[in-house]
CSV table of C-alpha atoms in Angstrom, one decimal:
chain,number,residue,atom,x,y,z
A,1,MET,CA,8.8,25.7,48.4
A,2,ASN,CA,10.5,23.6,51.1
A,3,TRP,CA,7.9,20.8,50.8
A,4,ARG,CA,8.9,20.4,47.1
A,5,ILE,CA,12.5,19.7,48.2
A,6,ILE,CA,11.2,17.1,50.7
A,7,ALA,CA,9.2,15.5,47.9
A,8,ILE,CA,12.3,14.8,45.8
A,9,PRO,CA,13.5,11.9,48.0
A,10,ALA,CA,10.1,10.4,47.7
A,11,THR,CA,10.8,9.9,44.0
A,12,LEU,CA,13.6,7.6,44.9
A,13,ILE,CA,11.2,5.1,46.5
A,14,PRO,CA,10.0,3.5,43.2
A,15,ILE,CA,13.5,3.3,42.0
A,16,LEU,CA,14.7,1.6,45.1
A,17,ILE,CA,11.8,-0.9,44.9
A,18,ILE,CA,12.8,-1.6,41.3
A,19,ALA,CA,16.5,-2.0,42.2
A,20,ILE,CA,15.7,-4.4,45.1
A,21,ARG,CA,13.1,-6.4,43.1
A,22,PHE,CA,15.3,-6.9,40.1
A,23,ASP,CA,18.6,-7.0,41.9
A,24,ILE,CA,20.0,-3.9,40.3
A,25,LYS,CA,23.3,-2.8,41.9
A,26,PHE,CA,24.9,0.6,41.8
A,27,GLU,CA,27.8,-0.8,39.7
A,28,ASP,CA,25.2,-2.0,37.1
A,29,VAL,CA,24.1,1.6,36.6
A,30,LEU,CA,27.7,2.8,36.5
A,31,ALA,CA,28.4,0.2,33.7
A,32,ILE,CA,26.5,2.5,31.3
A,33,GLY,CA,29.6,4.6,31.1
A,34,ILE,CA,30.4,8.2,31.8
A,35,ILE,CA,30.3,9.4,28.2
A,36,PRO,CA,26.8,8.0,27.4
A,37,PHE,CA,25.5,9.4,30.7
A,38,VAL,CA,27.0,12.8,30.1
A,39,LEU,CA,25.6,12.9,26.5
A,40,ALA,CA,22.2,11.9,27.8
A,41,VAL,CA,22.3,14.8,30.3
A,42,VAL,CA,23.4,17.1,27.5
A,43,SER,CA,20.4,15.9,25.4
A,44,MET,CA,18.1,16.6,28.3
A,45,ILE,CA,19.6,20.1,28.9
A,46,ILE,CA,19.0,20.8,25.1
A,47,LYS,CA,15.4,19.8,25.6
A,48,LEU,CA,15.0,22.2,28.5
A,49,GLY,CA,16.9,24.9,26.6
A,50,LEU,CA,14.5,24.6,23.6
A,51,GLN,CA,11.6,25.0,25.9
A,52,GLY,CA,13.2,28.2,27.3
A,53,ILE,CA,13.9,29.6,23.8
A,54,LYS,CA,10.3,28.9,22.8
A,55,PHE,CA,8.9,30.8,25.8
A,56,ALA,CA,11.2,33.8,25.3
A,57,TYR,CA,10.2,33.8,21.6
A,58,ILE,CA,6.5,33.9,22.6
A,59,ALA,CA,6.9,36.5,25.3
A,60,GLN,CA,8.8,38.9,23.1
A,61,LYS,CA,6.5,38.4,20.2
A,62,TYR,CA,3.5,39.7,22.3
A,63,LEU,CA,5.4,42.1,24.7
A,64,GLY,CA,8.3,43.3,22.7
A,65,LYS,CA,11.9,43.3,24.0
A,66,PHE,CA,10.8,44.1,27.6
A,67,ASP,CA,13.3,41.7,29.2
A,68,SER,CA,16.5,39.9,28.3
A,69,PHE,CA,15.8,37.0,25.9
A,70,TRP,CA,18.2,34.7,27.8
A,71,LYS,CA,16.8,35.6,31.2
A,72,LEU,CA,13.4,34.7,29.9
A,73,CYS,CA,14.8,31.4,28.8
A,74,GLY,CA,16.3,30.8,32.2
A,75,VAL,CA,13.0,31.5,34.0
A,76,ARG,CA,11.2,29.0,31.8
A,77,VAL,CA,13.8,26.3,32.3
A,78,GLY,CA,13.7,27.1,36.1
A,79,SER,CA,10.0,26.7,36.1
A,80,GLU,CA,10.4,23.0,35.2
A,81,PHE,CA,11.4,22.4,38.8
A,82,ILE,CA,7.7,22.8,39.7
A,83,LYS,CA,6.8,20.2,37.1
A,84,PHE,CA,9.5,17.8,38.4
A,85,THR,CA,8.2,18.0,41.9
A,86,THR,CA,4.5,17.8,41.6
A,87,PRO,CA,2.2,14.8,40.6
A,88,MET,CA,0.6,16.5,37.7
A,89,PHE,CA,0.9,17.0,33.9
A,90,VAL,CA,1.6,20.8,34.1
A,91,GLY,CA,2.5,23.3,36.7
A,92,ALA,CA,5.4,25.3,35.2
A,93,GLU,CA,3.1,27.9,33.8
A,94,PHE,CA,2.3,29.3,37.3
A,95,VAL,CA,5.9,30.3,37.7
A,96,VAL,CA,6.2,32.2,34.4
A,97,ILE,CA,2.8,33.9,35.1
A,98,TYR,CA,4.2,35.0,38.5
A,99,TYR,CA,7.5,36.2,36.9
A,100,LEU,CA,5.7,38.2,34.2
A,101,HIS,CA,3.4,39.7,36.8
A,102,LYS,CA,6.3,40.9,38.9
A,103,LYS,CA,7.7,42.5,35.7
A,104,GLY,CA,4.5,44.5,35.5
A,105,VAL,CA,2.8,42.5,32.8
A,106,ALA,CA,-1.0,42.5,33.1
A,107,PRO,CA,-2.4,39.2,34.4
A,108,SER,CA,-4.4,38.5,31.2
A,109,LYS,CA,-1.3,39.0,29.0
A,110,SER,CA,1.0,36.9,31.2
A,111,THR,CA,-1.6,34.1,31.3
A,112,TRP,CA,-2.1,34.2,27.6
A,113,ILE,CA,1.6,33.9,27.0
A,114,ALA,CA,1.8,31.0,29.5
A,115,ILE,CA,-1.2,29.3,27.8
A,116,MET,CA,0.4,29.6,24.4
A,117,ASP,CA,3.6,28.1,25.7
A,118,ILE,CA,1.9,25.1,27.5
A,119,VAL,CA,-0.7,24.4,24.8
A,120,THR,CA,2.0,24.0,22.1
A,121,GLU,CA,4.0,21.8,24.6
A,122,VAL,CA,0.9,19.6,25.3
A,123,PHE,CA,-0.1,19.5,21.6
A,124,ALA,CA,3.4,18.3,20.4
A,125,GLY,CA,3.9,15.9,23.3
A,126,GLY,CA,0.3,14.6,23.0
A,127,LEU,CA,0.7,14.1,19.2
A,128,LEU,CA,3.9,12.1,19.7
A,129,SER,CA,2.4,10.1,22.5
A,130,ILE,CA,-0.7,9.2,20.4
A,131,MET,CA,1.7,8.1,17.6
A,132,ALA,CA,3.5,5.9,20.3
A,133,GLY,CA,0.1,4.4,21.3
A,134,ILE,CA,-0.9,3.6,17.7
A,135,PHE,CA,2.6,2.1,17.0
A,136,ALA,CA,2.2,-0.1,20.1
A,137,LEU,CA,-1.2,-1.3,19.0
A,138,MET,CA,0.2,-2.1,15.5
A,139,ASN,CA,2.8,-4.3,17.1
A,140,GLY,CA,0.4,-6.2,19.3
A,141,ALA,CA,1.0,-4.4,22.6
A,142,TYR,CA,-2.8,-3.9,23.1
A,143,VAL,CA,-2.9,-3.2,26.8
A,144,ILE,CA,0.0,-0.7,27.0
A,145,GLY,CA,-1.1,0.9,23.7
A,146,ALA,CA,-4.7,1.4,24.9
A,147,LEU,CA,-3.4,2.9,28.1
A,148,ILE,CA,-1.2,5.4,26.3
A,149,LEU,CA,-3.9,6.4,23.9
A,150,GLY,CA,-6.5,6.8,26.6
A,151,ILE,CA,-4.3,9.2,28.6
A,152,SER,CA,-2.8,11.1,25.6
A,153,ILE,CA,-6.1,11.6,23.8
A,154,THR,CA,-7.9,12.8,26.9
A,155,ILE,CA,-5.3,15.3,28.0
A,156,THR,CA,-4.5,16.6,24.6
A,157,SER,CA,-8.1,17.0,23.6
A,158,LEU,CA,-9.1,18.7,26.8
A,159,TRP,CA,-6.3,21.4,26.4
A,160,MET,CA,-6.9,21.9,22.7
A,161,VAL,CA,-10.7,22.2,23.0
A,162,LEU,CA,-10.4,24.7,25.9
A,163,PHE,CA,-7.7,26.7,24.1
A,164,PHE,CA,-9.7,27.1,20.8
A,165,LEU,CA,-13.0,27.6,22.6
A,166,SER,CA,-11.6,30.4,24.6
A,167,SER,CA,-11.7,32.6,21.4
A,168,ARG,CA,-15.4,31.9,21.0
A,169,ARG,CA,-16.9,32.1,24.4
A,170,THR,CA,-16.1,33.5,27.9
A,171,PHE,CA,-15.4,30.9,30.5
A,172,GLN,CA,-16.5,31.5,34.1
A,173,VAL,CA,-16.1,29.5,37.3
A,174,PRO,CA,-18.6,26.5,37.2
A,175,LYS,CA,-21.7,27.2,39.2
A,176,VAL,CA,-21.3,24.1,41.3
A,177,PHE,CA,-18.0,25.5,42.6
A,178,VAL,CA,-19.6,29.0,43.1
A,179,ARG,CA,-22.3,27.5,45.3
A,180,LEU,CA,-19.7,25.6,47.4
A,181,VAL,CA,-17.5,28.6,47.8
A,182,LYS,CA,-20.4,30.8,48.8
A,183,LYS,CA,-21.6,28.2,51.2
A,184,PHE,CA,-18.3,27.8,53.1
A,185,SER,CA,-16.4,31.0,52.5
A,186,LYS,CA,-19.2,33.6,52.5
A,187,GLU,CA,-18.1,37.2,51.5
A,188,LYS,CA,-14.4,36.4,51.2
A,189,GLY,CA,-15.2,33.5,48.8
A,190,VAL,CA,-17.5,35.6,46.7
A,191,LYS,CA,-14.7,38.2,46.3
A,192,TYR,CA,-12.3,35.5,45.0
A,193,ILE,CA,-14.9,34.1,42.7
A,194,ASP,CA,-15.5,37.6,41.2
A,195,GLN,CA,-11.8,38.1,40.8
A,196,THR,CA,-11.3,34.8,39.1
A,197,ASN,CA,-14.3,35.4,36.7
A,198,SER,CA,-12.8,38.8,35.9
A,199,TRP,CA,-9.4,37.3,35.2
A,200,MET,CA,-10.9,34.5,33.0
A,201,GLU,CA,-12.9,37.0,31.1
A,202,GLU,CA,-9.8,39.0,30.3
A,203,VAL,CA,-7.9,35.9,29.2
A,204,CYS,CA,-10.8,34.9,26.8
A,205,THR,CA,-10.8,38.5,25.5
A,206,MET,CA,-7.0,38.2,24.8
A,207,SER,CA,-7.7,34.9,23.1
A,208,ARG,CA,-10.4,36.4,20.8
A,209,LYS,CA,-8.1,39.3,20.1
A,210,ASN,CA,-5.0,37.3,19.2
A,211,LEU,CA,-5.8,33.7,18.3
A,212,ARG,CA,-7.2,34.3,14.8
A,213,THR,CA,-4.5,36.8,13.7
A,214,SER,CA,-1.9,35.7,11.2
A,215,GLU,CA,0.8,36.7,13.7
A,216,SER,CA,-0.5,34.4,16.4
A,217,LYS,CA,-0.9,31.5,13.9
A,218,LYS,CA,2.8,32.0,13.0
A,219,VAL,CA,3.7,32.1,16.7
A,220,PHE,CA,1.7,28.9,17.4
A,221,THR,CA,3.3,27.1,14.4
A,222,VAL,CA,6.9,28.1,15.3
A,223,SER,CA,6.3,27.2,19.0
A,224,PHE,CA,4.8,23.8,18.1
A,225,LEU,CA,7.9,23.0,16.0
A,226,PHE,CA,10.1,24.0,18.9
A,227,SER,CA,8.1,21.7,21.1
A,228,LEU,CA,8.5,18.8,18.7
A,229,ALA,CA,12.2,19.3,18.6
A,230,SER,CA,12.3,19.5,22.4
A,231,TRP,CA,10.5,16.2,22.9
A,232,SER,CA,12.7,14.6,20.3
A,233,PHE,CA,15.8,15.3,22.3
A,234,TYR,CA,14.0,13.8,25.3
A,235,GLY,CA,13.7,10.5,23.3
A,236,ILE,CA,17.3,10.8,22.1
A,237,SER,CA,18.5,10.9,25.7
A,238,PHE,CA,17.2,7.4,26.2
A,239,MET,CA,18.7,6.1,23.0
A,240,ILE,CA,22.1,7.2,24.2
A,241,ILE,CA,21.7,5.6,27.6
A,242,ALA,CA,20.4,2.3,26.0
A,243,MET,CA,23.4,2.2,23.7
A,244,GLY,CA,25.7,2.5,26.7
A,245,THR,CA,24.3,-0.8,27.9
A,246,GLY,CA,24.7,-2.5,24.6
A,247,TYR,CA,21.1,-2.3,23.6
A,248,ILE,CA,20.8,-0.8,20.1
A,249,ILE,CA,17.6,1.3,19.5
A,250,ASP,CA,17.0,3.7,16.6
A,251,THR,CA,15.9,7.3,17.2
A,252,PHE,CA,12.2,6.7,16.2
A,253,HIS,CA,11.7,3.8,18.5
A,254,SER,CA,13.5,5.6,21.3
A,255,ILE,CA,11.2,8.7,20.9
A,256,MET,CA,8.1,6.5,20.7
A,257,ALA,CA,9.2,4.6,23.9
A,258,VAL,CA,9.9,7.7,25.9
A,259,MET,CA,6.7,9.5,24.8
A,260,GLY,CA,4.6,6.5,25.6
A,261,ALA,CA,6.3,6.4,29.0
A,262,ASN,CA,5.8,10.1,29.4
A,263,ALA,CA,2.1,9.7,28.8
A,264,ILE,CA,1.8,7.1,31.6
A,265,GLY,CA,4.1,9.3,33.8
A,266,ASN,CA,1.6,12.2,33.4
A,267,LEU,CA,-0.9,10.3,35.6
A,268,PRO,CA,-1.3,12.4,38.8
A,269,ILE,CA,-0.2,9.5,41.0
A,270,THR,CA,3.5,9.9,41.9
A,271,VAL,CA,5.8,13.0,42.2
A,272,GLY,CA,7.4,13.7,38.8
A,273,GLY,CA,5.9,10.4,37.4
A,274,SER,CA,8.5,8.4,39.4
A,275,GLY,CA,8.1,4.7,38.8
A,276,LEU,CA,5.4,5.2,36.2
A,277,ALA,CA,7.8,6.5,33.5
A,278,GLU,CA,10.2,3.6,34.2
A,279,PHE,CA,7.4,1.1,34.0
A,280,GLY,CA,6.2,2.7,30.8
A,281,ILE,CA,9.5,2.3,29.0
A,282,ILE,CA,10.0,-1.3,30.0
A,283,ALA,CA,6.4,-2.3,29.2
A,284,TYR,CA,6.6,-0.4,25.8
A,285,LEU,CA,9.9,-1.8,24.5
A,286,ASN,CA,9.3,-5.3,25.7
A,287,ASN,CA,5.7,-5.6,24.6
A,288,LEU,CA,4.8,-6.9,28.1
A,289,ASP,CA,1.7,-7.6,30.0
A,290,PRO,CA,1.8,-4.6,32.4
A,291,PHE,CA,1.4,-6.9,35.4
A,292,ASN,CA,4.4,-9.1,34.3
A,293,LEU,CA,7.7,-7.1,34.3
A,294,THR,CA,10.1,-10.0,33.7
A,295,ILE,CA,12.4,-8.8,30.9
A,296,PRO,CA,13.2,-11.1,28.0
A,297,GLN,CA,16.9,-11.7,27.2
A,298,GLY,CA,18.5,-9.4,24.7
A,299,THR,CA,16.3,-6.4,25.4
A,300,VAL,CA,16.5,-3.1,27.3
A,301,THR,CA,17.3,-3.7,31.0
A,302,TRP,CA,16.3,-2.0,34.2
A,303,ASP,CA,19.8,-0.5,34.8
A,304,ALA,CA,19.4,1.4,31.5
A,305,VAL,CA,16.1,2.8,32.6
A,306,ILE,CA,17.3,3.8,36.0
A,307,GLY,CA,20.4,5.4,34.4
A,308,TRP,CA,18.1,7.3,32.0
A,309,ARG,CA,15.9,8.5,34.9
A,310,ILE,CA,19.0,9.8,36.8
A,311,ALA,CA,20.3,11.7,33.7
A,312,THR,CA,16.9,13.2,32.8
A,313,TYR,CA,15.5,13.9,36.2
A,314,TYR,CA,17.9,14.1,39.1
A,315,VAL,CA,20.6,16.0,37.3
A,316,PRO,CA,18.3,18.5,35.6
A,317,ILE,CA,16.3,19.0,38.8
A,318,LEU,CA,19.4,20.7,40.3
A,319,VAL,CA,19.8,23.0,37.3
A,320,THR,CA,16.1,24.0,37.3
A,321,TRP,CA,16.2,24.6,41.0
A,322,LEU,CA,19.2,27.0,40.7
A,323,LEU,CA,17.5,28.9,37.8
A,324,LEU,CA,14.2,29.1,39.6
A,325,VAL,CA,15.7,30.6,42.7
A,326,LYS,CA,18.2,32.9,40.9
A,327,LEU,CA,15.8,34.2,38.3
A,328,ALA,CA,12.1,33.6,38.8
A,329,LEU,CA,12.0,34.0,42.6
A,330,SER,CA,14.6,36.8,42.9
A,331,LYS,CA,13.7,40.5,43.4
A,332,ILE,CA,12.6,41.9,40.0
A,333,LYS,CA,12.4,45.5,38.9
A,334,LYS,CA,8.9,46.2,37.5
A,335,ASN,CA,8.6,47.5,34.0
A,336,GLU,CA,6.0,50.3,34.2
A,337,ASN,CA,5.6,50.4,30.4
A,338,LEU,CA,3.8,47.0,30.1
C-alpha cells in the first residue's frame, strides 16, 4: 500500500505544469472562496456516500443483514482510495471482494456483488459520458467529442457485454494465457489457472442464477439510479467551483463537462487521471482544438479547474484512505453463517 501513497505526489506534476505554463498562482486558486470550495467538497462527499449506500444495498439484498449497513458504506467509500491512486478505470472492487471474503462470504458471492456494483457504476457513468460526447459533436467540438465517444462506448460496451454474457456462458482463462503460464510457471502456474477457472465458473453460475430474476432486475435498476445520482453530484461540484470564479454554468452543462473529462481521465495513462481530467474540462467547455489550450476570454479558467481538482481529489483521498485503513483493512471477525 505504501507505493500508492508515494504515487499521490506524482499526481501533482501535471497540475504544477499547468500552473507554470499558464501562470496560475496559489492566490488565484484561493480566490475561488472558502464557501464554494467547501460546498464542492461536500458535493463530492455526497457522491462517494451514494456509492457507499448503493454497495451496502446490493450486499444486504444478496446476503441479508450480515453486517452493519453503514460499515459497508464506509468500506465502499474507502475502496475508492485504490481508484484514486491507480492509472485505471476501476480497481475499487478488489477491496470490497477482499473485505467480504474476510467476513466469510464465498468468493463467487463476493465477486458477484462487486460486479453488480461496478457494472451499474460503469453503465451510468458511460451513459452520461456518451451523452457528453454527442452533445460536444452537436456543438461542433468534433475532436474532443469523438475522443469521448470512442473511450466511453468501448469501456461501457465491454463491461455490459461481459456482464450479460456471463449468464449465458462460462468464461475461462483465454488459451493464449494458459499456454504462457504453463510455459513459464510450470506446475505452480497450472494450479493458479485451475483456481482461476474454478472461480470464474462459480461467478458465471451466480450470474445465471441471479441475473434473470425479478429481484436482481430490481437491484440493478435501483443501483443504476443511485449511480446516476452519484455522478450528477460529481458534475455539480464543478458547477459550484466555476461559480466561485464568476463563471456561470448550469447543472446540465457542468455534468456534461465533468463526465466528458471523466471519460478522458479513464485512460490508463496517469495516476487518478491527473492532467487528463483537467485537460478534458477545459477542452470540452471551450470547444478547443486539443492541441491548443489557450482559453478565450469570458470562459472557465485554469484556476477553477485546479480548484475543482483539489476539492474532488486531494481532500476526498484523505477521507477514503482513513476509511480504507480503519474498516476494509482492519481485523474482521468472520461470519460463519455466510
